[in-house]
Amino acid sequence: EEELGAWGAAARRAFEGSLDKTGAVLLRGLPMKSAEEFGHFWRGCVAAEEPEPLVEGKYSSMGPSSGRKKMSGVDMATNVPPAFLLLCHNEMCYNPTTVGRICLYCVQDAPMGGESLIARNSDLNKSLPKSVSDFVREHGGILYTRVYYDANRPPKAPPVGSGPWQTKCGLGEDGTKEQAIAFFKDMGFTDEQMDWDDEGVLTLTNVHPGFYKDPSTGEELWWNIIHTGNIKAADGTPFPKKVVADIQRTGWEHTYGFKLRPGDWLVCDNIRVQHGRLPYLDDMRQQRCLLTVYSHPMPSL
């Protein structure tokens, strides 16, 4: 444990000097062969005093899940099924509180497929048709909406992507509204962004301009998930199919793919670099295992 912790502190020193310049750092050939061993490594990385101890972040999607599947207490990389493409994105850009960094560690790669994808936000911003960014600004930015219902009063036909707020907040069915409010406030939501109806259904909304100013350079970065095709503009206007298609096409033009092998660790600046994943063969004899950790929690505005 102590030796792996020392590896973590050394890895921290290795990437700290480069990440601000490159936006992403890939370390290959690290010795951790299990999630448990990676946990010791990560704790060493977090505790490293140079330049200062890390503050860990916590994952929360727009969906009804309370989090990701875990292995030895460490988050698995994604809940997206192997056969589906995971488009490049910035982690939790849709929440009031996001993370400044996301790190992916490969315990086991897939026998076929599963390449990791990365893309620089600044490249997207410079290459997108002006009509796309104009549309976002003219309509006030982006509206992110989630709907969660009371587990004790479930609707006959729950909205797609919805679920009980008790589950989302990691509470039992006897969880209270007050506990849920505290959970969402910890995520950065305000009372004004939480709308409860008489049936205990909670609608959460937050508006984001769709851009983020690079804290180092002052450059305006493209920072949203419009390309998923299921998001509306702040004034409720659906994004036209052409806008979505232009974003997806431009994104692929600036996307790089590579295979993470066992022992590889990818560290991304979540503000400046997107990440994603190609589909892969789900083989019980060689199951892909990618772990995820987060740090630098920060406001998404």
Coordinates of C-alpha atoms in Angstrom, one line a residue:
E1 CA 0.0 0.0 0.0
E2 CA 2.8 2.4 0.9
E3 CA 4.7 1.7 -2.3
L4 CA 1.6 2.2 -4.4
G5 CA 0.9 5.5 -2.6
A6 CA 4.4 6.6 -3.4
W7 CA 3.7 5.8 -7.1
G8 CA 0.6 8.0 -6.8
A9 CA 2.5 10.9 -5.4
A10 CA 5.2 10.5 -8.2
A11 CA 2.5 10.3 -10.9
R12 CA 1.0 13.5 -9.5
R13 CA 4.3 15.3 -9.8
A14 CA 4.7 14.0 -13.3
F15 CA 1.5 15.3 -14.8
E16 CA 1.1 18.5 -12.8
G17 CA 3.8 20.3 -14.7
S18 CA 2.3 19.4 -18.1
L19 CA -1.5 19.3 -17.8
D20 CA -1.9 23.1 -17.9
K21 CA 0.0 23.2 -21.2
T22 CA -1.4 20.1 -22.9
G23 CA -4.9 19.6 -21.5
A24 CA -4.3 15.8 -21.2
V25 CA -1.5 13.6 -20.0
L26 CA -1.2 9.8 -20.6
L27 CA 1.0 7.8 -18.3
R28 CA 1.7 4.2 -19.5
G29 CA 2.9 1.1 -17.7
L30 CA 1.8 1.8 -14.2
P31 CA 1.9 -1.3 -11.9
M32 CA -1.6 -1.4 -10.5
K33 CA -3.4 -4.6 -11.6
S34 CA -6.7 -4.3 -9.7
A35 CA -9.1 -1.7 -8.6
E36 CA -8.0 -2.2 -5.0
E37 CA -4.3 -1.5 -6.0
F38 CA -5.4 1.6 -7.9
G39 CA -7.3 2.8 -4.8
H40 CA -4.0 2.8 -2.9
F41 CA -2.3 4.6 -5.8
W42 CA -5.1 7.2 -6.0
R43 CA -5.0 7.9 -2.3
G44 CA -1.3 8.6 -2.6
C45 CA -2.0 11.0 -5.5
V46 CA -4.7 12.8 -3.5
A47 CA -2.5 13.2 -0.5
A48 CA 0.6 14.4 -2.3
E49 CA 1.5 17.8 -0.8
E50 CA 3.1 19.1 -3.9
P51 CA 1.7 21.4 -5.1
E52 CA -1.1 20.8 -2.6
P53 CA -3.4 17.9 -1.7
L54 CA -6.2 17.3 -4.2
V55 CA -9.9 17.8 -3.5
E56 CA -11.9 14.9 -4.9
G57 CA -15.0 15.3 -7.0
K58 CA -18.2 13.3 -7.0
Y59 CA -20.0 12.1 -10.1
S60 CA -23.7 12.7 -10.7
S61 CA -25.4 12.3 -14.1
M62 CA -28.6 13.8 -15.4
G63 CA -30.3 10.4 -15.1
P64 CA -31.9 8.7 -12.1
S65 CA -28.9 6.7 -11.0
S66 CA -27.3 7.6 -7.7
G67 CA -23.9 7.1 -9.3
R68 CA -21.8 4.6 -11.2
K69 CA -21.0 1.0 -10.5
K70 CA -18.0 0.6 -8.2
M71 CA -15.2 -1.8 -7.9
S72 CA -13.3 -1.8 -4.6
G73 CA -14.9 1.6 -3.9
V74 CA -13.7 3.1 -7.2
D75 CA -16.1 4.3 -9.9
M76 CA -16.3 2.3 -13.1
A77 CA -15.8 4.4 -16.2
T78 CA -19.4 4.5 -17.6
N79 CA -22.8 2.9 -17.5
V80 CA -23.1 3.1 -21.3
P81 CA -23.5 -0.4 -22.7
P82 CA -20.5 -1.8 -24.7
A83 CA -22.3 -1.8 -28.0
F84 CA -23.1 1.9 -27.9
L85 CA -20.8 4.8 -28.8
L86 CA -20.0 7.2 -26.0
L87 CA -19.6 10.6 -27.8
C88 CA -16.9 13.0 -26.6
H89 CA -18.1 15.2 -23.8
N90 CA -17.0 17.2 -20.8
E91 CA -18.0 15.5 -17.6
M92 CA -20.9 17.0 -15.7
C93 CA -20.9 20.2 -17.8
Y94 CA -24.7 20.0 -17.3
N95 CA -24.6 20.3 -13.5
P96 CA -24.2 23.6 -11.5
T97 CA -21.0 22.0 -10.0
T98 CA -18.6 20.2 -12.2
V99 CA -15.0 18.8 -11.9
G100 CA -11.8 20.3 -13.2
R101 CA -10.2 17.0 -13.9
I102 CA -11.3 13.4 -14.8
C103 CA -8.8 10.5 -14.8
L104 CA -9.3 7.1 -16.4
Y105 CA -7.2 4.0 -15.5
C106 CA -7.2 0.8 -17.5
V107 CA -7.1 -2.4 -15.5
Q108 CA -8.1 -4.5 -18.5
D109 CA -8.8 -3.5 -22.1
A110 CA -11.4 -5.1 -24.4
P111 CA -10.2 -7.8 -26.9
M112 CA -11.7 -5.7 -29.7
G113 CA -12.7 -2.0 -29.8
G114 CA -13.2 0.3 -26.8
E115 CA -10.7 2.9 -28.0
S116 CA -10.7 6.1 -25.9
L117 CA -11.5 9.4 -27.6
I118 CA -10.3 12.9 -26.8
A119 CA -11.0 16.3 -28.4
R120 CA -9.9 19.8 -27.5
N121 CA -12.7 22.3 -26.8
S122 CA -10.8 25.2 -28.3
D123 CA -10.5 23.3 -31.6
L124 CA -14.3 22.9 -31.7
N125 CA -14.9 26.5 -30.9
K126 CA -12.7 27.7 -33.7
S127 CA -14.1 25.3 -36.3
L128 CA -17.8 25.3 -35.6
P129 CA -20.0 27.2 -38.2
K130 CA -20.7 30.7 -36.8
S131 CA -24.4 30.0 -37.2
V132 CA -24.1 27.4 -34.4
S133 CA -22.7 29.6 -31.7
D134 CA -25.0 32.4 -32.9
F135 CA -28.0 30.2 -32.4
V136 CA -26.9 29.3 -28.8
R137 CA -26.4 32.9 -27.9
E138 CA -29.6 34.2 -29.6
H139 CA -31.6 31.7 -27.6
G140 CA -30.0 32.4 -24.2
G141 CA -27.8 29.4 -23.8
I142 CA -28.9 25.9 -22.9
L143 CA -31.6 24.6 -20.6
Y144 CA -30.8 21.4 -18.7
T145 CA -33.9 19.6 -17.2
R146 CA -34.3 16.5 -15.1
V147 CA -37.5 15.1 -13.6
Y148 CA -37.6 12.8 -10.6
Y149 CA -40.7 11.4 -8.9
D150 CA -41.6 10.2 -5.4
A151 CA -40.9 6.4 -5.1
N152 CA -44.0 6.1 -2.9
R153 CA -46.2 7.7 -5.6
P154 CA -44.8 6.6 -8.9
P155 CA -46.6 7.8 -12.1
K156 CA -48.3 5.2 -14.3
A157 CA -46.0 6.2 -17.2
P158 CA -42.7 7.7 -15.9
P159 CA -41.0 10.2 -18.2
V160 CA -38.1 8.7 -20.2
G161 CA -34.9 9.1 -18.3
S162 CA -36.7 9.7 -15.0
G163 CA -36.7 7.8 -11.7
P164 CA -37.3 8.2 -8.0
W165 CA -35.6 11.2 -6.4
Q166 CA -35.0 8.8 -3.4
T167 CA -32.8 6.6 -5.7
K168 CA -31.1 9.6 -7.2
C169 CA -30.1 10.9 -3.8
G170 CA -29.1 7.5 -2.4
L171 CA -31.9 7.5 0.1
G172 CA -34.3 4.7 1.0
E173 CA -38.0 4.9 0.1
D174 CA -38.5 6.6 3.5
G175 CA -36.1 9.4 2.4
T176 CA -37.6 12.8 3.0
K177 CA -38.0 15.8 0.7
E178 CA -35.7 17.8 3.0
Q179 CA -33.0 15.2 2.6
A180 CA -33.4 15.4 -1.2
I181 CA -33.2 19.2 -1.1
A182 CA -30.0 19.1 0.9
F183 CA -28.5 16.6 -1.7
F184 CA -29.3 18.8 -4.6
K185 CA -28.1 21.9 -2.9
D186 CA -24.8 20.1 -2.3
M187 CA -24.7 19.7 -6.1
G188 CA -25.1 23.4 -6.5
F189 CA -28.8 23.8 -7.2
T190 CA -30.7 26.6 -5.7
D191 CA -34.3 26.6 -4.3
E192 CA -35.4 28.5 -7.5
Q193 CA -34.1 25.6 -9.6
M194 CA -36.1 23.0 -7.8
D195 CA -39.8 22.8 -8.6
W196 CA -41.9 20.4 -6.5
D197 CA -45.5 19.6 -7.5
D198 CA -48.3 18.2 -5.3
E199 CA -47.5 14.6 -6.2
G200 CA -43.9 14.9 -5.0
V201 CA -42.5 15.2 -8.6
L202 CA -39.3 17.2 -8.7
T203 CA -38.3 19.1 -11.8
L204 CA -34.7 20.4 -11.7
T205 CA -33.6 23.1 -14.2
N206 CA -30.5 25.1 -14.8
V207 CA -29.4 27.3 -17.6
H208 CA -25.8 27.4 -18.9
P209 CA -24.5 29.8 -21.6
G210 CA -22.9 26.8 -23.5
F211 CA -19.4 28.3 -23.3
Y212 CA -16.7 28.4 -20.6
K213 CA -13.9 30.9 -20.3
D214 CA -10.5 29.1 -20.0
P215 CA -9.2 30.3 -16.6
S216 CA -5.6 30.3 -18.0
T217 CA -5.9 32.0 -21.3
G218 CA -9.3 33.7 -21.2
E219 CA -10.3 31.9 -24.4
E220 CA -14.0 31.1 -24.8
L221 CA -14.4 27.4 -25.0
W222 CA -17.3 25.4 -26.4
W223 CA -18.7 23.5 -23.3
N224 CA -22.0 21.7 -23.5
I225 CA -23.8 18.5 -24.6
I226 CA -25.9 19.9 -27.4
H227 CA -24.5 17.2 -29.7
T228 CA -26.4 14.5 -27.8
G229 CA -29.5 15.8 -29.6
N230 CA -31.9 15.8 -26.6
I231 CA -31.2 19.2 -25.1
K232 CA -33.2 22.5 -25.6
A233 CA -32.1 26.1 -25.7
A234 CA -32.7 28.2 -22.6
D235 CA -35.9 29.7 -24.1
G236 CA -37.3 26.2 -24.8
T237 CA -36.5 26.1 -28.5
P238 CA -35.3 22.7 -29.7
F239 CA -31.9 22.7 -31.4
P240 CA -32.4 22.2 -35.1
K241 CA -31.2 18.9 -36.5
K242 CA -28.7 20.7 -38.7
V243 CA -27.1 22.5 -35.7
V244 CA -26.7 19.1 -33.9
A245 CA -25.3 17.5 -37.1
D246 CA -22.8 20.4 -37.6
I247 CA -21.6 20.0 -34.0
Q248 CA -21.2 16.2 -34.3
R249 CA -19.4 16.5 -37.7
T250 CA -17.0 19.2 -36.4
G251 CA -16.4 17.2 -33.2
W252 CA -15.3 14.1 -35.2
E253 CA -13.0 16.2 -37.3
H254 CA -11.0 17.1 -34.1
T255 CA -11.2 13.7 -32.3
Y256 CA -8.3 11.5 -31.6
G257 CA -8.6 7.8 -30.7
F258 CA -6.2 5.4 -29.0
K259 CA -6.3 2.3 -27.0
L260 CA -5.8 2.3 -23.3
R261 CA -3.9 -0.8 -22.3
P262 CA -3.6 -2.3 -18.8
G263 CA -1.5 0.1 -16.6
D264 CA -2.4 3.2 -18.7
W265 CA -3.7 6.3 -16.9
L266 CA -5.3 9.2 -18.8
V267 CA -5.6 12.5 -16.9
C268 CA -7.8 15.2 -18.6
D269 CA -8.4 18.8 -17.9
N270 CA -12.2 18.6 -18.0
I271 CA -12.6 22.2 -19.0
R272 CA -10.4 22.0 -22.0
V273 CA -10.5 18.4 -23.2
Q274 CA -13.5 16.2 -23.9
H275 CA -13.4 12.4 -23.6
G276 CA -15.4 9.5 -25.1
R277 CA -15.3 5.8 -26.1
L278 CA -15.8 3.7 -29.1
P279 CA -18.1 0.5 -28.9
Y280 CA -16.3 -2.7 -27.9
L281 CA -16.7 -6.5 -27.8
D282 CA -18.0 -7.6 -24.4
D283 CA -16.1 -10.8 -23.9
M284 CA -16.5 -12.6 -20.5
R285 CA -13.0 -14.1 -21.0
Q286 CA -11.5 -10.6 -21.2
Q287 CA -13.8 -8.0 -19.7
R288 CA -12.9 -4.4 -20.2
C289 CA -12.3 -2.6 -16.8
L290 CA -11.8 1.1 -16.8
L291 CA -11.8 3.1 -13.5
T292 CA -12.7 6.8 -13.1
V293 CA -11.7 9.3 -10.5
Y294 CA -12.4 13.1 -10.3
S295 CA -10.9 16.1 -8.7
H296 CA -11.1 19.9 -8.5
P297 CA -14.8 20.4 -7.9
M298 CA -15.8 23.8 -9.2
P299 CA -18.8 25.9 -10.4
S300 CA -19.8 25.1 -14.1
L301 CA -20.3 28.9 -14.7

